[in-house]
């Protein structure tokens, strides 16, 4: 990189650091180009040399948050034993802990609706989830016994190509035989239950006063392992 390119990269990083601080302290509505410019001591129009719009800056901020989260989840996974259940439990627990500790970042990344022009961007939760679970599939760790899918579900085989492409985007190449419809159903069950519980807890949307959400979360993990044949 040239000196000019290094300076530009450093300025972009500085802008995103100030944006993230505003997000954490005051929520996403506080993340405006004017507010960031005020923090940096420059004019708001000057920021357009680095980011096309507020939405562009927020997308970059989402990428930063996802990168940090994925790195932390991979670290947790590497610290535990080699057993699949131990690893996935550790990752799920850390994801919940992170979400509760970073509600504004969680909301920006995982709960913000996508604009019409941005519909083709992959779901952020999928990026993180598939990036963590993908290596287990690639290594053959998730080899559930072939099972008959619930009759009310559509044929998931038609989505195998899309899921393989999503794994590839997450940097994981999965052999086709690892993406059987019953394995996809297995992934969806974990994905939906984990995402749903954490989102309800972060946003305080449980339909009743839940004093022991941690116990419910642990029960959910153990139920999933039994239902999917890992217990």
mmCIF file of N, CA, C and O in Angstrom, residues 41-125:
data_model
loop_
_atom_site.group_PDB
_atom_site.id
_atom_site.type_symbol
_atom_site.label_atom_id
_atom_site.label_comp_id
_atom_site.label_asym_id
_atom_site.label_seq_id
_atom_site.Cartn_x
_atom_site.Cartn_y
_atom_site.Cartn_z
ATOM 1 N N UNK A 41 -13.826 16.102 14.146
ATOM 2 C CA UNK A 41 -13.397 17.467 13.906
ATOM 3 C C UNK A 41 -13.276 17.811 12.432
ATOM 4 O O UNK A 41 -12.424 18.624 12.038
ATOM 5 N N UNK A 42 -14.129 17.197 11.595
ATOM 6 C CA UNK A 42 -14.133 17.504 10.170
ATOM 7 C C UNK A 42 -15.565 17.813 9.752
ATOM 8 O O UNK A 42 -16.501 17.703 10.543
ATOM 9 N N UNK A 43 -15.747 18.179 8.492
ATOM 10 C CA UNK A 43 -17.089 18.481 8.010
ATOM 11 C C UNK A 43 -17.774 17.191 7.557
ATOM 12 O O UNK A 43 -17.119 16.238 7.110
ATOM 13 N N UNK A 44 -19.088 17.165 7.662
ATOM 14 C CA UNK A 44 -19.842 15.983 7.250
ATOM 15 C C UNK A 44 -19.625 15.642 5.778
ATOM 16 O O UNK A 44 -19.452 14.465 5.433
ATOM 17 N N UNK A 45 -19.619 16.635 4.852
ATOM 18 C CA UNK A 45 -19.390 16.293 3.438
ATOM 19 C C UNK A 45 -18.050 15.586 3.200
ATOM 20 O O UNK A 45 -17.926 14.806 2.251
ATOM 21 N N UNK A 46 -17.067 15.851 4.074
ATOM 22 C CA UNK A 46 -15.766 15.212 3.894
ATOM 23 C C UNK A 46 -15.859 13.699 4.056
ATOM 24 O O UNK A 46 -15.051 12.948 3.475
ATOM 25 N N UNK A 47 -16.829 13.230 4.830
ATOM 26 C CA UNK A 47 -16.975 11.790 5.042
ATOM 27 C C UNK A 47 -17.404 11.056 3.777
ATOM 28 O O UNK A 47 -17.170 9.859 3.639
ATOM 29 N N UNK A 48 -18.035 11.779 2.849
ATOM 30 C CA UNK A 48 -18.489 11.137 1.624
ATOM 31 C C UNK A 48 -17.324 10.708 0.730
ATOM 32 O O UNK A 48 -17.523 9.960 -0.227
ATOM 33 N N UNK A 49 -16.127 11.171 1.048
ATOM 34 C CA UNK A 49 -14.954 10.702 0.319
ATOM 35 C C UNK A 49 -14.576 9.283 0.740
ATOM 36 O O UNK A 49 -13.809 8.605 0.060
ATOM 37 N N UNK A 50 -15.130 8.845 1.883
ATOM 38 C CA UNK A 50 -14.803 7.527 2.421
ATOM 39 C C UNK A 50 -15.989 6.568 2.369
ATOM 40 O O UNK A 50 -15.807 5.358 2.181
ATOM 41 N N UNK A 51 -17.201 7.099 2.544
ATOM 42 C CA UNK A 51 -18.400 6.266 2.515
ATOM 43 C C UNK A 51 -19.474 6.980 1.710
ATOM 44 O O UNK A 51 -19.699 8.179 1.891
ATOM 45 N N UNK A 52 -20.131 6.230 0.839
ATOM 46 C CA UNK A 52 -21.099 6.829 -0.062
ATOM 47 C C UNK A 52 -22.310 7.386 0.665
ATOM 48 O O UNK A 52 -22.942 8.331 0.201
ATOM 49 N N UNK A 53 -22.670 6.757 1.786
ATOM 50 C CA UNK A 53 -23.864 7.152 2.516
ATOM 51 C C UNK A 53 -23.801 6.587 3.925
ATOM 52 O O UNK A 53 -22.901 5.797 4.254
ATOM 53 N N UNK A 54 -24.758 6.975 4.749
ATOM 54 C CA UNK A 54 -24.860 6.396 6.091
ATOM 55 C C UNK A 54 -25.087 4.894 6.003
ATOM 56 O O UNK A 54 -24.530 4.122 6.788
ATOM 57 N N UNK A 55 -25.909 4.473 5.041
ATOM 58 C CA UNK A 55 -26.193 3.047 4.877
ATOM 59 C C UNK A 55 -24.926 2.278 4.518
ATOM 60 O O UNK A 55 -24.713 1.148 4.994
ATOM 61 N N UNK A 56 -24.083 2.857 3.679
ATOM 62 C CA UNK A 56 -22.821 2.217 3.324
ATOM 63 C C UNK A 56 -21.935 2.068 4.557
ATOM 64 O O UNK A 56 -21.319 1.019 4.773
ATOM 65 N N UNK A 57 -21.885 3.106 5.387
ATOM 66 C CA UNK A 57 -21.097 3.038 6.618
ATOM 67 C C UNK A 57 -21.636 1.967 7.554
ATOM 68 O O UNK A 57 -20.865 1.197 8.146
ATOM 69 N N UNK A 58 -22.960 1.886 7.687
ATOM 70 C CA UNK A 58 -23.544 0.871 8.562
ATOM 71 C C UNK A 58 -23.272 -0.538 8.057
ATOM 72 O O UNK A 58 -23.060 -1.458 8.854
ATOM 73 N N UNK A 59 -23.272 -0.731 6.730
ATOM 74 C CA UNK A 59 -22.939 -2.052 6.193
ATOM 75 C C UNK A 59 -21.505 -2.432 6.541
ATOM 76 O O UNK A 59 -21.228 -3.575 6.922
ATOM 77 N N UNK A 60 -20.598 -1.477 6.426
ATOM 78 C CA UNK A 60 -19.208 -1.747 6.783
ATOM 79 C C UNK A 60 -19.077 -2.029 8.279
ATOM 80 O O UNK A 60 -18.293 -2.881 8.705
ATOM 81 N N UNK A 61 -19.866 -1.316 9.062
ATOM 82 C CA UNK A 61 -19.854 -1.540 10.505
ATOM 83 C C UNK A 61 -20.361 -2.938 10.834
ATOM 84 O O UNK A 61 -19.820 -3.628 11.706
ATOM 85 N N UNK A 62 -21.390 -3.376 10.132
ATOM 86 C CA UNK A 62 -21.895 -4.740 10.310
ATOM 87 C C UNK A 62 -20.809 -5.763 9.997
ATOM 88 O O UNK A 62 -20.664 -6.766 10.713
ATOM 89 N N UNK A 63 -20.054 -5.516 8.939
ATOM 90 C CA UNK A 63 -18.976 -6.433 8.582
ATOM 91 C C UNK A 63 -17.940 -6.516 9.705
ATOM 92 O O UNK A 63 -17.458 -7.610 10.030
ATOM 93 N N UNK A 64 -17.603 -5.381 10.285
ATOM 94 C CA UNK A 64 -16.635 -5.364 11.385
ATOM 95 C C UNK A 64 -17.149 -6.175 12.574
ATOM 96 O O UNK A 64 -16.412 -6.964 13.182
ATOM 97 N N UNK A 65 -18.414 -5.955 12.911
ATOM 98 C CA UNK A 65 -19.002 -6.647 14.065
ATOM 99 C C UNK A 65 -19.038 -8.149 13.816
ATOM 100 O O UNK A 65 -18.698 -8.954 14.691
ATOM 101 N N UNK A 66 -19.454 -8.548 12.610
ATOM 102 C CA UNK A 66 -19.514 -9.972 12.279
ATOM 103 C C UNK A 66 -18.126 -10.606 12.305
ATOM 104 O O UNK A 66 -17.971 -11.738 12.768
ATOM 105 N N UNK A 67 -17.137 -9.888 11.817
ATOM 106 C CA UNK A 67 -15.768 -10.410 11.831
ATOM 107 C C UNK A 67 -15.295 -10.636 13.255
ATOM 108 O O UNK A 67 -14.713 -11.681 13.582
ATOM 109 N N UNK A 68 -15.555 -9.669 14.123
ATOM 110 C CA UNK A 68 -15.148 -9.792 15.528
ATOM 111 C C UNK A 68 -15.879 -10.943 16.212
ATOM 112 O O UNK A 68 -15.279 -11.721 16.966
ATOM 113 N N UNK A 69 -17.188 -11.042 15.963
ATOM 114 C CA UNK A 69 -17.978 -12.094 16.591
ATOM 115 C C UNK A 69 -17.529 -13.470 16.111
ATOM 116 O O UNK A 69 -17.359 -14.392 16.914
ATOM 117 N N UNK A 70 -17.345 -13.613 14.807
ATOM 118 C CA UNK A 70 -16.921 -14.905 14.272
ATOM 119 C C UNK A 70 -15.572 -15.323 14.846
ATOM 120 O O UNK A 70 -15.365 -16.495 15.187
ATOM 121 N N UNK A 71 -14.655 -14.370 14.970
ATOM 122 C CA UNK A 71 -13.343 -14.679 15.532
ATOM 123 C C UNK A 71 -13.469 -15.156 16.973
ATOM 124 O O UNK A 71 -12.795 -16.106 17.392
ATOM 125 N N UNK A 72 -14.349 -14.514 17.733
ATOM 126 C CA UNK A 72 -14.542 -14.902 19.129
ATOM 127 C C UNK A 72 -15.179 -16.290 19.228
ATOM 128 O O UNK A 72 -14.776 -17.115 20.058
ATOM 129 N N UNK A 73 -16.150 -16.573 18.372
ATOM 130 C CA UNK A 73 -16.795 -17.879 18.402
ATOM 131 C C UNK A 73 -15.835 -18.986 17.974
ATOM 132 O O UNK A 73 -15.846 -20.083 18.536
ATOM 133 N N UNK A 74 -15.005 -18.697 17.000
ATOM 134 C CA UNK A 74 -14.000 -19.688 16.594
ATOM 135 C C UNK A 74 -13.004 -19.933 17.722
ATOM 136 O O UNK A 74 -12.572 -21.070 17.946
ATOM 137 N N UNK A 75 -12.632 -18.871 18.430
ATOM 138 C CA UNK A 75 -11.704 -19.024 19.546
ATOM 139 C C UNK A 75 -12.299 -19.925 20.623
ATOM 140 O O UNK A 75 -11.627 -20.832 21.139
ATOM 141 N N UNK A 76 -13.566 -19.683 20.939
ATOM 142 C CA UNK A 76 -14.241 -20.508 21.942
ATOM 143 C C UNK A 76 -14.297 -21.961 21.482
ATOM 144 O O UNK A 76 -14.047 -22.892 22.251
ATOM 145 N N UNK A 77 -14.628 -22.169 20.210
ATOM 146 C CA UNK A 77 -14.710 -23.523 19.669
ATOM 147 C C UNK A 77 -13.372 -24.238 19.763
ATOM 148 O O UNK A 77 -13.304 -25.429 20.087
ATOM 149 N N UNK A 78 -12.290 -23.528 19.495
ATOM 150 C CA UNK A 78 -10.955 -24.137 19.517
ATOM 151 C C UNK A 78 -10.498 -24.480 20.935
ATOM 152 O O UNK A 78 -9.631 -25.335 21.115
ATOM 153 N N UNK A 79 -11.076 -23.809 21.941
ATOM 154 C CA UNK A 79 -10.633 -24.013 23.317
ATOM 155 C C UNK A 79 -11.244 -25.241 23.972
ATOM 156 O O UNK A 79 -10.715 -25.739 24.962
ATOM 157 N N UNK A 80 -12.366 -25.713 23.435
ATOM 158 C CA UNK A 80 -13.032 -26.851 24.060
ATOM 159 C C UNK A 80 -12.579 -28.143 23.406
ATOM 160 O O UNK A 80 -11.790 -28.145 22.459
ATOM 161 N N UNK A 81 -13.112 -29.266 23.891
ATOM 162 C CA UNK A 81 -12.711 -30.577 23.386
ATOM 163 C C UNK A 81 -13.107 -30.807 21.947
ATOM 164 O O UNK A 81 -13.725 -29.956 21.295
ATOM 165 N N UNK A 82 -12.745 -31.976 21.447
ATOM 166 C CA UNK A 82 -12.971 -32.300 20.043
ATOM 167 C C UNK A 82 -14.393 -32.755 19.750
ATOM 168 O O UNK A 82 -14.792 -32.842 18.596
ATOM 169 N N UNK A 83 -15.168 -33.076 20.784
ATOM 170 C CA UNK A 83 -16.531 -33.560 20.564
ATOM 171 C C UNK A 83 -17.411 -32.467 19.970
ATOM 172 O O UNK A 83 -17.384 -31.319 20.420
ATOM 173 N N UNK A 84 -18.214 -32.875 18.982
ATOM 174 C CA UNK A 84 -19.097 -31.914 18.320
ATOM 175 C C UNK A 84 -20.029 -31.223 19.300
ATOM 176 O O UNK A 84 -20.178 -29.995 19.271
ATOM 177 N N UNK A 85 -20.673 -31.976 20.170
ATOM 178 C CA UNK A 85 -21.644 -31.397 21.103
ATOM 179 C C UNK A 85 -20.972 -30.381 22.018
ATOM 180 O O UNK A 85 -21.531 -29.306 22.283
ATOM 181 N N UNK A 86 -19.779 -30.684 22.508
ATOM 182 C CA UNK A 86 -19.074 -29.735 23.371
ATOM 183 C C UNK A 86 -18.799 -28.432 22.634
ATOM 184 O O UNK A 86 -18.967 -27.344 23.187
ATOM 185 N N UNK A 87 -18.367 -28.554 21.393
ATOM 186 C CA UNK A 87 -18.051 -27.360 20.613
ATOM 187 C C UNK A 87 -19.298 -26.531 20.319
ATOM 188 O O UNK A 87 -19.303 -25.312 20.499
ATOM 189 N N UNK A 88 -20.354 -27.188 19.857
ATOM 190 C CA UNK A 88 -21.547 -26.433 19.482
ATOM 191 C C UNK A 88 -22.216 -25.822 20.704
ATOM 192 O O UNK A 88 -22.752 -24.706 20.645
ATOM 193 N N UNK A 89 -22.185 -26.517 21.853
ATOM 194 C CA UNK A 89 -22.719 -25.932 23.080
ATOM 195 C C UNK A 89 -21.921 -24.685 23.452
ATOM 196 O O UNK A 89 -22.496 -23.653 23.828
ATOM 197 N N UNK A 90 -20.613 -24.779 23.388
ATOM 198 C CA UNK A 90 -19.763 -23.640 23.749
ATOM 199 C C UNK A 90 -20.022 -22.451 22.830
ATOM 200 O O UNK A 90 -20.100 -21.298 23.280
ATOM 201 N N UNK A 91 -20.168 -22.724 21.541
ATOM 202 C CA UNK A 91 -20.425 -21.650 20.584
ATOM 203 C C UNK A 91 -21.790 -21.019 20.830
ATOM 204 O O UNK A 91 -21.934 -19.787 20.811
ATOM 205 N N UNK A 92 -22.810 -21.843 21.062
ATOM 206 C CA UNK A 92 -24.152 -21.313 21.317
ATOM 207 C C UNK A 92 -24.184 -20.466 22.588
ATOM 208 O O UNK A 92 -24.807 -19.394 22.621
ATOM 209 N N UNK A 93 -23.533 -20.938 23.626
ATOM 210 C CA UNK A 93 -23.503 -20.180 24.878
ATOM 211 C C UNK A 93 -22.779 -18.849 24.707
ATOM 212 O O UNK A 93 -23.207 -17.822 25.240
ATOM 213 N N UNK A 94 -21.680 -18.873 23.959
ATOM 214 C CA UNK A 94 -20.933 -17.636 23.753
ATOM 215 C C UNK A 94 -21.711 -16.653 22.893
ATOM 216 O O UNK A 94 -21.684 -15.446 23.124
ATOM 217 N N UNK A 95 -22.442 -17.173 21.899
ATOM 218 C CA UNK A 95 -23.264 -16.285 21.082
ATOM 219 C C UNK A 95 -24.323 -15.597 21.938
ATOM 220 O O UNK A 95 -24.550 -14.387 21.809
ATOM 221 N N UNK A 96 -24.965 -16.354 22.813
ATOM 222 C CA UNK A 96 -25.965 -15.758 23.702
ATOM 223 C C UNK A 96 -25.325 -14.723 24.630
ATOM 224 O O UNK A 96 -25.854 -13.627 24.814
ATOM 225 N N UNK A 97 -24.171 -15.062 25.207
ATOM 226 C CA UNK A 97 -23.489 -14.136 26.108
ATOM 227 C C UNK A 97 -23.135 -12.852 25.378
ATOM 228 O O UNK A 97 -23.358 -11.757 25.880
ATOM 229 N N UNK A 98 -22.608 -12.999 24.161
ATOM 230 C CA UNK A 98 -22.221 -11.817 23.382
ATOM 231 C C UNK A 98 -23.446 -10.954 23.060
ATOM 232 O O UNK A 98 -23.394 -9.730 23.188
ATOM 233 N N UNK A 99 -24.527 -11.569 22.639
ATOM 234 C CA UNK A 99 -25.728 -10.822 22.272
ATOM 235 C C UNK A 99 -26.283 -10.038 23.452
ATOM 236 O O UNK A 99 -26.676 -8.874 23.307
ATOM 237 N N UNK A 100 -26.313 -10.652 24.630
ATOM 238 C CA UNK A 100 -26.826 -9.963 25.813
ATOM 239 C C UNK A 100 -25.905 -8.828 26.244
ATOM 240 O O UNK A 100 -26.360 -7.819 26.787
ATOM 241 N N UNK A 101 -24.610 -8.990 25.995
ATOM 242 C CA UNK A 101 -23.647 -7.957 26.375
ATOM 243 C C UNK A 101 -23.552 -6.848 25.335
ATOM 244 O O UNK A 101 -23.050 -5.756 25.632
ATOM 245 N N UNK A 102 -24.026 -7.107 24.117
ATOM 246 C CA UNK A 102 -23.928 -6.133 23.022
ATOM 247 C C UNK A 102 -25.278 -5.989 22.311
ATOM 248 O O UNK A 102 -25.386 -6.279 21.113
ATOM 249 N N UNK A 103 -26.305 -5.542 23.021
ATOM 250 C CA UNK A 103 -27.639 -5.512 22.407
ATOM 251 C C UNK A 103 -27.747 -4.595 21.186
ATOM 252 O O UNK A 103 -28.458 -4.921 20.234
ATOM 253 N N UNK A 104 -27.069 -3.455 21.206
ATOM 254 C CA UNK A 104 -27.164 -2.540 20.069
ATOM 255 C C UNK A 104 -26.473 -3.118 18.846
ATOM 256 O O UNK A 104 -26.978 -2.995 17.715
ATOM 257 N N UNK A 105 -25.327 -3.751 19.048
ATOM 258 C CA UNK A 105 -24.634 -4.373 17.926
ATOM 259 C C UNK A 105 -25.424 -5.569 17.398
ATOM 260 O O UNK A 105 -25.508 -5.782 16.182
ATOM 261 N N UNK A 106 -26.002 -6.348 18.296
ATOM 262 C CA UNK A 106 -26.846 -7.464 17.890
ATOM 263 C C UNK A 106 -28.022 -6.956 17.058
ATOM 264 O O UNK A 106 -28.348 -7.530 16.008
ATOM 265 N N UNK A 107 -28.660 -5.893 17.515
ATOM 266 C CA UNK A 107 -29.822 -5.352 16.805
ATOM 267 C C UNK A 107 -29.440 -4.863 15.415
ATOM 268 O O UNK A 107 -30.162 -5.102 14.440
ATOM 269 N N UNK A 108 -28.304 -4.175 15.312
ATOM 270 C CA UNK A 108 -27.890 -3.659 14.007
ATOM 271 C C UNK A 108 -27.599 -4.795 13.039
ATOM 272 O O UNK A 108 -28.026 -4.776 11.876
ATOM 273 N N UNK A 109 -26.877 -5.802 13.500
ATOM 274 C CA UNK A 109 -26.426 -6.871 12.616
ATOM 275 C C UNK A 109 -27.524 -7.877 12.313
ATOM 276 O O UNK A 109 -27.721 -8.276 11.166
ATOM 277 N N UNK A 110 -28.258 -8.290 13.340
ATOM 278 C CA UNK A 110 -29.148 -9.435 13.187
ATOM 279 C C UNK A 110 -30.633 -9.096 13.145
ATOM 280 O O UNK A 110 -31.442 -9.967 12.844
ATOM 281 N N UNK A 111 -30.996 -7.868 13.463
ATOM 282 C CA UNK A 111 -32.417 -7.550 13.528
ATOM 283 C C UNK A 111 -32.829 -6.397 12.618
ATOM 284 O O UNK A 111 -33.991 -6.036 12.595
ATOM 285 N N UNK A 112 -31.893 -5.831 11.870
ATOM 286 C CA UNK A 112 -32.239 -4.726 10.984
ATOM 287 C C UNK A 112 -32.799 -5.257 9.674
ATOM 288 O O UNK A 112 -32.176 -6.118 9.042
ATOM 289 N N UNK A 113 -33.964 -4.761 9.249
ATOM 290 C CA UNK A 113 -34.515 -5.214 7.966
ATOM 291 C C UNK A 113 -33.636 -4.767 6.825
ATOM 292 O O UNK A 113 -33.021 -3.697 6.875
ATOM 293 N N UNK A 114 -33.568 -5.592 5.780
ATOM 294 C CA UNK A 114 -32.765 -5.250 4.622
ATOM 295 C C UNK A 114 -33.567 -4.394 3.656
ATOM 296 O O UNK A 114 -34.747 -4.633 3.417
ATOM 297 N N UNK A 115 -32.925 -3.372 3.108
ATOM 298 C CA UNK A 115 -33.584 -2.532 2.118
ATOM 299 C C UNK A 115 -33.794 -3.335 0.837
ATOM 300 O O UNK A 115 -33.084 -4.291 0.559
ATOM 301 N N UNK A 116 -34.771 -2.907 0.030
ATOM 302 C CA UNK A 116 -35.095 -3.634 -1.191
ATOM 303 C C UNK A 116 -33.879 -3.787 -2.103
ATOM 304 O O UNK A 116 -33.677 -4.829 -2.715
ATOM 305 N N UNK A 117 -33.066 -2.754 -2.177
ATOM 306 C CA UNK A 117 -31.902 -2.794 -3.056
ATOM 307 C C UNK A 117 -30.826 -3.719 -2.539
ATOM 308 O O UNK A 117 -29.862 -4.016 -3.231
ATOM 309 N N UNK A 118 -30.997 -4.182 -1.322
ATOM 310 C CA UNK A 118 -29.949 -4.984 -0.692
ATOM 311 C C UNK A 118 -30.415 -6.402 -0.398
ATOM 312 O O UNK A 118 -29.820 -7.108 0.391
ATOM 313 N N UNK A 119 -31.470 -6.839 -1.069
ATOM 314 C CA UNK A 119 -32.064 -8.136 -0.754
ATOM 315 C C UNK A 119 -31.143 -9.306 -1.043
ATOM 316 O O UNK A 119 -31.278 -10.363 -0.442
ATOM 317 N N UNK A 120 -30.211 -9.138 -1.959
ATOM 318 C CA UNK A 120 -29.375 -10.262 -2.337
ATOM 319 C C UNK A 120 -28.189 -10.449 -1.398
ATOM 320 O O UNK A 120 -27.449 -11.410 -1.538
ATOM 321 N N UNK A 121 -27.985 -9.550 -0.464
ATOM 322 C CA UNK A 121 -26.918 -9.740 0.508
ATOM 323 C C UNK A 121 -27.301 -10.881 1.447
ATOM 324 O O UNK A 121 -28.443 -10.986 1.881
ATOM 325 N N UNK A 122 -26.352 -11.767 1.784
ATOM 326 C CA UNK A 122 -26.676 -12.905 2.652
ATOM 327 C C UNK A 122 -27.028 -12.440 4.054
ATOM 328 O O UNK A 122 -26.594 -11.385 4.512
ATOM 329 N N UNK A 123 -27.862 -13.228 4.712
ATOM 330 C CA UNK A 123 -28.244 -12.921 6.083
ATOM 331 C C UNK A 123 -27.013 -12.964 6.989
ATOM 332 O O UNK A 123 -26.194 -13.872 6.894
ATOM 333 N N UNK A 124 -26.886 -11.961 7.858
ATOM 334 C CA UNK A 124 -25.682 -11.861 8.682
ATOM 335 C C UNK A 124 -25.563 -13.026 9.657
ATOM 336 O O UNK A 124 -24.464 -13.520 9.916
ATOM 337 N N UNK A 125 -26.687 -13.435 10.221
ATOM 338 C CA UNK A 125 -26.632 -14.562 11.150
ATOM 339 C C UNK A 125 -26.178 -15.819 10.415
ATOM 340 O O UNK A 125 -25.436 -16.633 10.955
#
